[in-house]
Tab-separated table of C-alpha atoms in Angstrom:
chain	number	residue	atom	x	y	z
A	15	UNK	CA	-23.549	3.844	15.920
A	16	UNK	CA	-22.134	3.104	12.494
A	17	UNK	CA	-24.825	1.914	10.012
A	18	UNK	CA	-24.441	-1.653	8.785
A	19	UNK	CA	-23.760	-0.631	5.214
A	20	UNK	CA	-20.918	1.610	6.360
A	21	UNK	CA	-19.586	-1.227	8.517
A	22	UNK	CA	-19.568	-3.435	5.402
A	23	UNK	CA	-17.474	-0.840	3.625
A	24	UNK	CA	-15.213	-0.472	6.666
A	25	UNK	CA	-14.547	-4.221	6.742
A	26	UNK	CA	-13.762	-4.300	3.022
A	27	UNK	CA	-11.552	-1.213	3.361
A	28	UNK	CA	-9.662	-2.794	6.282
A	29	UNK	CA	-8.942	-5.831	4.130
A	30	UNK	CA	-7.905	-3.653	1.174
A	31	UNK	CA	-10.733	-5.060	-0.950
A	32	UNK	CA	-12.386	-1.874	-2.170
A	33	UNK	CA	-11.869	-0.770	-5.750
A	34	UNK	CA	-9.819	2.453	-6.006
A	35	UNK	CA	-12.861	4.679	-6.582
A	36	UNK	CA	-14.735	3.003	-3.719
A	37	UNK	CA	-11.752	3.441	-1.425
A	38	UNK	CA	-11.490	7.123	-2.318
A	39	UNK	CA	-15.191	7.656	-1.571
A	40	UNK	CA	-14.875	5.788	1.719
A	41	UNK	CA	-11.814	7.805	2.730
A	42	UNK	CA	-13.786	11.009	2.401
A	43	UNK	CA	-16.305	9.576	4.901
A	44	UNK	CA	-13.450	8.488	7.139
A	45	UNK	CA	-11.913	11.927	7.318
A	46	UNK	CA	-15.149	13.340	8.727
A	47	UNK	CA	-16.018	10.573	11.184
A	48	UNK	CA	-13.825	9.757	14.185
A	49	UNK	CA	-16.030	6.839	15.250
A	50	UNK	CA	-15.702	5.311	11.805
A	51	UNK	CA	-11.910	5.743	11.922
A	52	UNK	CA	-11.882	3.894	15.205
A	53	UNK	CA	-13.955	1.047	13.753
A	54	UNK	CA	-11.614	0.827	10.759
A	55	UNK	CA	-8.576	0.660	13.013
A	56	UNK	CA	-10.102	-2.182	15.026
A	57	UNK	CA	-11.199	-4.030	11.895
A	58	UNK	CA	-7.732	-3.540	10.431
A	59	UNK	CA	-6.211	-5.128	13.543
A	60	UNK	CA	-8.672	-8.012	13.192
A	61	UNK	CA	-7.769	-8.337	9.507
A	62	UNK	CA	-4.062	-8.370	10.370
A	63	UNK	CA	-4.611	-11.121	12.879
A	64	UNK	CA	-6.132	-13.342	10.161
A	65	UNK	CA	-2.527	-13.955	9.094
A	66	UNK	CA	-2.118	-16.151	12.156
A	67	UNK	CA	-4.432	-18.659	10.511
A	68	UNK	CA	-1.602	-19.534	8.111
A	69	UNK	CA	0.262	-22.701	9.092
A	70	UNK	CA	3.365	-21.615	11.034
A	71	UNK	CA	6.625	-21.641	9.076
A	72	UNK	CA	10.140	-20.569	10.007
A	73	UNK	CA	12.479	-19.230	7.319
A	74	UNK	CA	16.089	-20.439	7.005
A	75	UNK	CA	18.675	-18.452	8.992
A	76	UNK	CA	20.386	-17.520	5.734
A	77	UNK	CA	17.419	-15.309	4.839
A	78	UNK	CA	18.133	-12.978	7.733
A	79	UNK	CA	21.749	-12.569	6.716
A	80	UNK	CA	20.750	-12.003	3.102
A	81	UNK	CA	18.341	-9.247	4.124
A	82	UNK	CA	20.742	-7.683	6.629
A	83	UNK	CA	23.444	-7.534	3.942
A	84	UNK	CA	21.076	-5.644	1.665
A	85	UNK	CA	20.045	-3.289	4.447
A	86	UNK	CA	23.677	-2.648	5.388
A	87	UNK	CA	24.498	-1.902	1.751
A	88	UNK	CA	21.605	0.541	1.515
A	89	UNK	CA	22.597	2.220	4.760
A	90	UNK	CA	26.166	2.535	3.538
A	91	UNK	CA	25.040	3.976	0.237
A	92	UNK	CA	22.931	6.587	2.025
A	93	UNK	CA	25.978	7.636	4.034
A	94	UNK	CA	28.617	7.749	1.353
A	95	UNK	CA	26.851	8.351	-1.927
A	96	UNK	CA	28.407	11.779	-2.449
A	97	UNK	CA	31.933	10.465	-1.790
A	98	UNK	CA	31.879	7.089	-3.498
A	99	UNK	CA	30.308	7.920	-6.777
A	100	UNK	CA	32.216	7.661	-9.987
A	101	UNK	CA	33.631	10.855	-11.513
A	102	UNK	CA	30.348	11.721	-13.207
A	103	UNK	CA	28.327	11.321	-10.016
A	104	UNK	CA	27.847	15.083	-9.790
A	105	UNK	CA	25.815	15.038	-13.012
A	106	UNK	CA	22.475	14.119	-11.368
A	107	UNK	CA	23.035	16.842	-8.795
A	108	UNK	CA	23.764	19.297	-11.550
A	109	UNK	CA	20.520	18.206	-13.195
A	110	UNK	CA	18.641	18.600	-9.927
A	111	UNK	CA	20.001	22.102	-9.416
A	112	UNK	CA	19.088	23.068	-12.951
A	113	UNK	CA	15.655	21.614	-12.396
A	114	UNK	CA	15.092	23.710	-9.305
A	115	UNK	CA	15.872	26.816	-11.340
A	116	UNK	CA	13.572	25.550	-14.059
A	117	UNK	CA	10.625	25.097	-11.721
A	118	UNK	CA	10.982	28.508	-10.142
A	119	UNK	CA	10.993	30.271	-13.456
A	120	UNK	CA	8.187	28.277	-14.997
A	121	UNK	CA	5.429	30.202	-13.304
A	122	UNK	CA	6.998	33.577	-13.963
A	123	UNK	CA	8.334	33.632	-17.432
A	124	UNK	CA	8.402	30.723	-19.825
A	125	UNK	CA	10.500	32.627	-22.321
A	126	UNK	CA	13.096	33.351	-19.704
A	127	UNK	CA	13.037	29.697	-18.782
A	128	UNK	CA	13.758	28.697	-22.342
A	129	UNK	CA	16.865	30.887	-22.313
A	130	UNK	CA	17.932	29.284	-19.038
A	131	UNK	CA	17.418	25.859	-20.528
A	132	UNK	CA	19.435	26.821	-23.529
A	133	UNK	CA	22.235	27.808	-21.158
A	134	UNK	CA	21.872	24.601	-19.219
A	135	UNK	CA	21.960	22.531	-22.360
A	136	UNK	CA	25.237	24.190	-23.182
A	137	UNK	CA	26.832	22.127	-20.484
A	138	UNK	CA	28.158	18.948	-22.079
A	139	UNK	CA	26.823	16.564	-19.468
A	140	UNK	CA	23.340	17.935	-19.824
A	141	UNK	CA	23.237	17.738	-23.603
A	142	UNK	CA	21.375	14.455	-23.429
A	143	UNK	CA	18.814	15.689	-20.919
A	144	UNK	CA	15.187	16.107	-21.924
A	145	UNK	CA	12.845	18.149	-19.755
A	146	UNK	CA	9.186	17.277	-19.328
A	147	UNK	CA	6.683	19.693	-17.787
A	148	UNK	CA	3.804	17.735	-16.272
A	149	UNK	CA	0.401	19.422	-16.098
A	150	UNK	CA	-1.754	18.710	-13.031
A	151	UNK	CA	-5.288	17.429	-13.288
A	152	UNK	CA	-7.874	16.771	-10.572
A	153	UNK	CA	-7.588	15.484	-7.904
A	154	UNK	CA	-4.151	17.169	-7.896
A	155	UNK	CA	-4.342	20.851	-6.872
A	156	UNK	CA	-4.287	23.249	-9.826
A	157	UNK	CA	-1.142	24.965	-8.505
A	158	UNK	CA	0.791	21.708	-8.117
A	159	UNK	CA	3.868	21.479	-10.334
A	160	UNK	CA	5.919	18.557	-11.548
A	161	UNK	CA	8.925	18.583	-13.824
A	162	UNK	CA	11.111	15.733	-15.008
A	163	UNK	CA	14.682	15.827	-16.291
A	164	UNK	CA	15.317	12.587	-18.171
A	165	UNK	CA	18.475	11.064	-19.622
A	166	UNK	CA	17.753	8.169	-21.959
A	167	UNK	CA	21.403	7.042	-22.074
A	168	UNK	CA	21.811	6.055	-18.425
A	169	UNK	CA	18.035	5.449	-18.195
A	170	UNK	CA	17.650	7.719	-15.201
A	171	UNK	CA	16.079	11.008	-14.322
A	172	UNK	CA	15.152	13.453	-11.629
A	173	UNK	CA	11.640	14.594	-10.816
A	174	UNK	CA	10.778	17.685	-8.850
A	175	UNK	CA	7.285	18.210	-7.472
A	176	UNK	CA	5.895	21.149	-5.531
A	177	UNK	CA	2.559	22.089	-3.959
A	178	UNK	CA	1.331	18.494	-3.853
A	179	UNK	CA	-0.108	17.380	-0.514
A	180	UNK	CA	0.763	13.928	0.818
A	181	UNK	CA	-1.665	11.222	-0.372
A	182	UNK	CA	-4.322	9.732	1.873
A	183	UNK	CA	-3.207	6.898	4.136
A	184	UNK	CA	-2.842	3.664	2.226
A	185	UNK	CA	-1.977	5.477	-1.012
A	186	UNK	CA	1.217	6.463	-2.810
A	187	UNK	CA	2.070	8.600	-5.801
A	188	UNK	CA	3.633	6.530	-8.568
A	189	UNK	CA	5.643	7.822	-11.532
A	190	UNK	CA	5.217	6.252	-14.983
A	191	UNK	CA	7.208	6.550	-18.194
A	192	UNK	CA	5.083	6.361	-21.353
A	193	UNK	CA	7.335	4.765	-23.934
A	194	UNK	CA	6.604	4.347	-27.635
A	195	UNK	CA	7.862	0.766	-27.581
A	196	UNK	CA	5.788	-0.410	-24.617
A	197	UNK	CA	2.068	-1.043	-24.601
A	198	UNK	CA	1.653	-0.065	-20.962
A	199	UNK	CA	3.317	2.743	-19.000
A	200	UNK	CA	6.511	1.634	-17.260
A	201	UNK	CA	6.723	2.126	-13.520
A	202	UNK	CA	9.451	4.537	-12.472
A	203	UNK	CA	8.814	4.174	-8.759
A	204	UNK	CA	7.001	5.706	-5.838
A	205	UNK	CA	7.340	9.443	-5.205
A	206	UNK	CA	6.962	10.748	-1.681
A	207	UNK	CA	6.435	14.429	-0.959
A	208	UNK	CA	7.593	16.052	2.266
A	209	UNK	CA	5.374	17.956	4.670
A	210	UNK	CA	5.669	21.029	2.442
A	211	UNK	CA	4.351	19.112	-0.560
A	212	UNK	CA	7.769	18.998	-2.219
A	213	UNK	CA	9.705	16.069	-3.627
A	214	UNK	CA	12.949	15.894	-5.552
A	215	UNK	CA	13.810	12.324	-6.384
A	216	UNK	CA	16.103	10.414	-8.728
A	217	UNK	CA	14.402	7.546	-10.499
A	218	UNK	CA	15.035	4.712	-12.894
A	219	UNK	CA	12.178	2.947	-14.737
A	220	UNK	CA	11.863	-0.773	-14.046
A	221	UNK	CA	12.178	-1.535	-17.783
A	222	UNK	CA	14.294	0.041	-20.502
A	223	UNK	CA	12.569	3.071	-21.985
A	224	UNK	CA	14.414	4.254	-25.077
A	225	UNK	CA	11.609	6.321	-26.590
A	226	UNK	CA	9.868	8.113	-23.746
A	227	UNK	CA	7.000	10.233	-25.032
A	228	UNK	CA	5.671	11.439	-21.698
A	229	UNK	CA	5.772	11.000	-17.959
A	230	UNK	CA	2.722	10.686	-15.739
A	231	UNK	CA	2.003	10.441	-12.028
A	232	UNK	CA	-0.937	8.472	-10.679
A	233	UNK	CA	-2.407	7.829	-7.260
A	234	UNK	CA	-2.016	4.163	-6.410
A	235	UNK	CA	-2.276	1.752	-3.547
A	236	UNK	CA	0.448	2.081	-0.919
A	237	UNK	CA	3.650	0.518	-2.143
A	238	UNK	CA	2.754	0.945	-5.804
A	239	UNK	CA	1.371	-1.375	-8.429
A	240	UNK	CA	3.005	-3.159	-11.382
A	241	UNK	CA	0.419	-1.772	-13.795
A	242	UNK	CA	-1.342	1.575	-13.468
A	243	UNK	CA	-4.703	1.353	-11.740
A	244	UNK	CA	-5.446	4.699	-10.110
A	245	UNK	CA	-6.302	8.177	-11.396
A	246	UNK	CA	-3.714	10.243	-13.262
A	247	UNK	CA	-2.669	13.382	-11.373
A	248	UNK	CA	-0.040	14.729	-13.754
A	249	UNK	CA	0.939	14.063	-17.327
A	250	UNK	CA	3.232	15.860	-19.702
A	251	UNK	CA	5.459	15.486	-22.720
A	252	UNK	CA	8.759	17.138	-23.573
B	4	UNK	CA	-9.127	3.052	20.931
B	5	UNK	CA	-7.922	-0.078	22.696
B	6	UNK	CA	-4.953	0.374	25.051
B	7	UNK	CA	-1.621	-0.571	23.480
B	8	UNK	CA	0.131	-3.675	24.752
B	9	UNK	CA	3.749	-3.521	25.906
B	10	UNK	CA	4.730	-5.430	22.780
B	11	UNK	CA	3.013	-2.861	20.569
B	12	UNK	CA	4.831	-0.060	22.373
B	13	UNK	CA	8.127	-1.906	21.944
B	14	UNK	CA	7.367	-2.366	18.245
B	15	UNK	CA	6.737	1.348	17.836
B	16	UNK	CA	10.013	2.140	19.544
B	17	UNK	CA	11.813	-0.253	17.217
B	18	UNK	CA	10.237	1.377	14.177
B	19	UNK	CA	11.239	4.817	15.440
B	20	UNK	CA	14.848	3.632	15.690
B	21	UNK	CA	14.678	2.043	12.241
B	22	UNK	CA	13.585	5.428	10.876
B	23	UNK	CA	16.834	6.799	12.306
B	24	UNK	CA	18.779	4.125	10.395
B	25	UNK	CA	19.420	1.866	13.402
B	26	UNK	CA	20.297	-1.550	11.946
B	27	UNK	CA	20.277	-3.304	15.311
B	28	UNK	CA	16.668	-2.162	15.808
B	29	UNK	CA	15.869	-3.451	12.331
B	30	UNK	CA	17.428	-6.793	13.224
B	31	UNK	CA	15.246	-6.966	16.351
B	32	UNK	CA	12.178	-6.030	14.353
B	33	UNK	CA	13.027	-8.751	11.845
B	34	UNK	CA	13.208	-11.318	14.636
B	35	UNK	CA	9.881	-10.151	15.970
B	36	UNK	CA	8.028	-10.186	12.643
B	37	UNK	CA	9.620	-12.722	10.362
B	38	UNK	CA	7.810	-15.898	11.411
B	39	UNK	CA	4.236	-14.639	10.951
B	40	UNK	CA	5.145	-12.716	7.788
B	41	UNK	CA	6.935	-15.720	6.320
B	42	UNK	CA	4.053	-18.031	7.241
B	43	UNK	CA	1.677	-15.669	5.466
B	44	UNK	CA	3.938	-15.543	2.402
B	45	UNK	CA	4.192	-19.336	2.257
B	46	UNK	CA	0.429	-19.671	2.555
B	47	UNK	CA	-0.285	-17.134	-0.193
B	48	UNK	CA	2.488	-18.128	-2.590
B	49	UNK	CA	2.559	-21.859	-1.897
B	50	UNK	CA	6.316	-21.920	-2.476
B	51	UNK	CA	8.979	-21.431	0.195
B	52	UNK	CA	11.686	-20.217	-2.185
B	53	UNK	CA	9.403	-17.572	-3.607
B	54	UNK	CA	8.229	-16.716	-0.108
B	55	UNK	CA	11.869	-16.012	0.836
B	56	UNK	CA	12.221	-13.669	-2.138
B	57	UNK	CA	9.009	-11.955	-1.075
B	58	UNK	CA	10.367	-11.593	2.464
B	59	UNK	CA	13.500	-9.908	1.173
B	60	UNK	CA	11.328	-7.461	-0.747
B	61	UNK	CA	9.024	-6.841	2.232
B	62	UNK	CA	11.785	-6.250	4.769
B	63	UNK	CA	13.615	-3.895	2.425
B	64	UNK	CA	10.325	-2.023	2.092
B	65	UNK	CA	9.989	-1.924	5.885
B	66	UNK	CA	13.504	-0.486	6.118
B	67	UNK	CA	12.832	2.143	3.457
B	68	UNK	CA	9.307	3.038	4.503
B	69	UNK	CA	9.418	2.845	8.280
B	70	UNK	CA	8.927	6.614	8.270
B	71	UNK	CA	5.503	6.139	6.679
B	72	UNK	CA	4.213	4.026	9.551
B	73	UNK	CA	1.265	5.783	11.225
B	74	UNK	CA	0.386	4.525	14.731
B	75	UNK	CA	-3.054	6.128	14.405
B	76	UNK	CA	-3.942	3.630	11.719
B	77	UNK	CA	-2.632	0.313	12.990
B	78	UNK	CA	-0.117	-1.479	15.152
B	79	UNK	CA	3.334	-2.116	13.671
B	80	UNK	CA	2.492	-5.797	13.414
B	81	UNK	CA	-0.694	-5.170	11.430
B	82	UNK	CA	1.072	-2.609	9.250
B	83	UNK	CA	3.728	-5.188	8.399
B	84	UNK	CA	1.170	-7.938	7.760
B	85	UNK	CA	-0.910	-5.790	5.438
B	86	UNK	CA	2.213	-4.535	3.657
B	87	UNK	CA	3.297	-8.146	3.124
B	88	UNK	CA	-0.103	-9.153	1.833
B	89	UNK	CA	-0.199	-6.211	-0.551
B	90	UNK	CA	3.276	-6.954	-1.959
B	91	UNK	CA	2.400	-10.619	-2.425
B	92	UNK	CA	-0.879	-9.799	-4.171
B	93	UNK	CA	1.141	-7.610	-6.561
B	94	UNK	CA	3.412	-10.593	-7.248
B	95	UNK	CA	0.472	-12.888	-7.831
B	96	UNK	CA	-1.245	-10.395	-10.119
B	97	UNK	CA	1.949	-9.794	-12.058
B	98	UNK	CA	2.222	-13.510	-12.693
B	99	UNK	CA	-1.466	-14.121	-13.280
B	100	UNK	CA	-1.390	-16.741	-10.577
B	101	UNK	CA	-4.076	-15.604	-8.241
B	102	UNK	CA	-6.771	-18.120	-9.034
B	103	UNK	CA	-4.410	-21.062	-8.789
B	104	UNK	CA	-3.232	-19.919	-5.378
B	105	UNK	CA	-6.789	-19.376	-4.249
B	106	UNK	CA	-7.636	-22.900	-5.266
B	107	UNK	CA	-4.727	-24.153	-3.192
B	108	UNK	CA	-5.737	-21.872	-0.358
B	109	UNK	CA	-9.279	-23.120	-0.092
B	110	UNK	CA	-8.111	-26.712	-0.189
B	111	UNK	CA	-5.554	-26.161	2.566
B	112	UNK	CA	-6.377	-28.507	5.359
B	113	UNK	CA	-4.155	-26.579	7.779
B	114	UNK	CA	-6.573	-23.712	8.172
B	115	UNK	CA	-9.537	-25.148	10.039
B	116	UNK	CA	-8.258	-26.010	13.481
B	117	UNK	CA	-10.743	-26.787	16.180
B	118	UNK	CA	-10.380	-25.723	19.763
B	119	UNK	CA	-9.870	-29.292	20.833
B	120	UNK	CA	-7.127	-30.092	18.338
B	121	UNK	CA	-4.184	-31.784	20.106
B	122	UNK	CA	-1.554	-29.863	18.167
B	123	UNK	CA	-3.151	-26.610	19.287
B	124	UNK	CA	-2.922	-27.582	22.923
B	125	UNK	CA	0.726	-28.629	22.632
B	126	UNK	CA	1.802	-25.432	20.933
B	127	UNK	CA	-0.046	-23.176	23.326
B	128	UNK	CA	1.674	-24.696	26.288
B	129	UNK	CA	5.224	-23.935	25.377
B	130	UNK	CA	5.613	-20.770	23.442
B	131	UNK	CA	5.471	-17.045	23.631
B	132	UNK	CA	2.550	-14.714	23.970
B	133	UNK	CA	2.683	-14.048	20.240
B	134	UNK	CA	2.130	-17.691	19.550
B	135	UNK	CA	-0.613	-17.757	22.136
B	136	UNK	CA	-2.275	-14.934	20.219
B	137	UNK	CA	-1.791	-16.910	17.039
B	138	UNK	CA	-3.383	-19.924	18.584
B	139	UNK	CA	-6.257	-17.838	19.825
B	140	UNK	CA	-6.879	-16.388	16.374
B	141	UNK	CA	-6.743	-19.809	14.780
B	142	UNK	CA	-9.236	-21.112	17.299
B	143	UNK	CA	-11.545	-18.141	16.784
B	144	UNK	CA	-11.243	-18.494	13.009
B	145	UNK	CA	-11.935	-22.192	13.242
B	146	UNK	CA	-15.106	-21.476	15.171
B	147	UNK	CA	-16.471	-18.867	12.798
B	148	UNK	CA	-19.406	-20.027	10.671
B	149	UNK	CA	-17.869	-21.775	7.705
B	150	UNK	CA	-19.300	-19.350	5.146
B	151	UNK	CA	-17.761	-16.377	6.971
B	152	UNK	CA	-14.395	-18.075	7.308
B	153	UNK	CA	-14.451	-19.088	3.667
B	154	UNK	CA	-15.165	-15.521	2.485
B	155	UNK	CA	-12.410	-14.043	4.678
B	156	UNK	CA	-9.991	-16.779	3.661
B	157	UNK	CA	-10.527	-16.186	-0.057
B	158	UNK	CA	-10.223	-12.436	0.347
B	159	UNK	CA	-7.260	-12.396	2.721
B	160	UNK	CA	-5.111	-15.286	1.544
B	161	UNK	CA	-6.363	-15.505	-2.024
B	162	UNK	CA	-6.111	-11.780	-2.638
B	163	UNK	CA	-9.502	-11.709	-4.336
B	164	UNK	CA	-11.649	-8.592	-4.375
B	165	UNK	CA	-15.104	-8.856	-2.843
B	166	UNK	CA	-16.550	-8.985	-6.361
B	167	UNK	CA	-14.285	-11.928	-7.176
B	168	UNK	CA	-15.144	-13.664	-3.904
B	169	UNK	CA	-18.854	-13.317	-4.723
B	170	UNK	CA	-18.293	-14.699	-8.200
B	171	UNK	CA	-16.224	-17.582	-6.936
B	172	UNK	CA	-18.711	-18.551	-4.252
B	173	UNK	CA	-21.703	-17.975	-6.525
B	174	UNK	CA	-23.277	-15.715	-3.924
B	175	UNK	CA	-24.754	-12.213	-4.214
B	176	UNK	CA	-22.270	-9.401	-3.562
B	177	UNK	CA	-24.269	-8.117	-0.589
B	178	UNK	CA	-24.174	-11.559	1.031
B	179	UNK	CA	-20.418	-11.773	0.662
B	180	UNK	CA	-19.902	-8.272	2.051
B	181	UNK	CA	-22.037	-9.120	5.064
B	182	UNK	CA	-20.158	-12.401	5.650
B	183	UNK	CA	-16.805	-10.641	5.593
B	184	UNK	CA	-18.073	-7.904	7.896
B	185	UNK	CA	-19.653	-10.321	10.369
B	186	UNK	CA	-16.592	-12.546	10.388
B	187	UNK	CA	-14.194	-9.680	11.033
B	188	UNK	CA	-16.448	-8.166	13.700
B	189	UNK	CA	-16.638	-11.522	15.496
B	190	UNK	CA	-12.884	-11.884	15.278
B	191	UNK	CA	-12.471	-8.387	16.689
B	192	UNK	CA	-14.964	-8.970	19.518
B	193	UNK	CA	-13.481	-12.305	20.520
B	194	UNK	CA	-9.941	-10.964	20.394
B	195	UNK	CA	-10.950	-8.203	22.806
B	196	UNK	CA	-12.562	-10.477	25.399
């Protein structure tokens, strides 16, 4: 039998009402209690059904076509990105490859890495690239690594992460650009790691960031937030 | 765990095909989900045009994140509802509009529907099992004690935290937590009978 106080928390968790620190504490109880997980699932279904209390509305047919056009465009882009890109489309891939080398060498020999970077920067297209090494902090594992290659001109970059386990259910990792001209960090999107704890993702901040001082990764609610709320897992400057 | 319905199994199969990039499965999933998601968006945002923008955002998220769906945690329907609610709360927060929407939400005369309401009976007679479920939920909600319904309504549609609900209702936090818990448990029990 689940105690009443824990049921209170379960109901609030199912509705997504707990503060981030409360949710984290509750999730640690969840992971150790199958009965509690079952209660949460049932309460979540009940919470989902509350939506039916909204007065029924039907959207215009044009909405479906609008959405399907966007989906079709995304699907097409996934298929043909390597073939349809403009002549410089190989640049991000070149950055990603260089980044992979960078990450591997980081743990072994920083000096050697610097020489590699010097070589990489010799390539014209990478001249404008700035590399950021992000240091992990709890709750990220100490051996987790994150590195960002950033190009201010096109306002895009590539992040590579390793040794970072997937977040708890209902959470996502979110990348932030800390820019000298913005009061708050600028969201650069959600980062998803694979089952091996690795991610290599291209990103573009949601606002122009001409003077990036640092990048950071935080643990946020699933789907991300417009303004950072959760704990910082990585942060690092160039 | 409660046995899955055939609709829930079909939903899971659709999601699995969406993960593979199957646009026809996505189209079917859209047809299945759009009315309740859109109704929720209209209720929370109070503006149909903005609700349509929110729907575009939500369905693109469903397309991109179908691979994140975990059947251990919820049905596809509930996953989509909670995703929609979360995205809309982000919109409301970004625009600082939450309290205004909550005010509209609590004044909405559409929410309390009694079991004997004529419009309820008419709708239940002629539409699908999903709408029957909807009708059932609305009836159950309507028959919850008013203080429980009010707390759930503010939290779910208004996007308020439990602290904010307590402040708004002028009730102790523990009272509000208990009302939300009791209301959801009753909803769960009555949905299962």
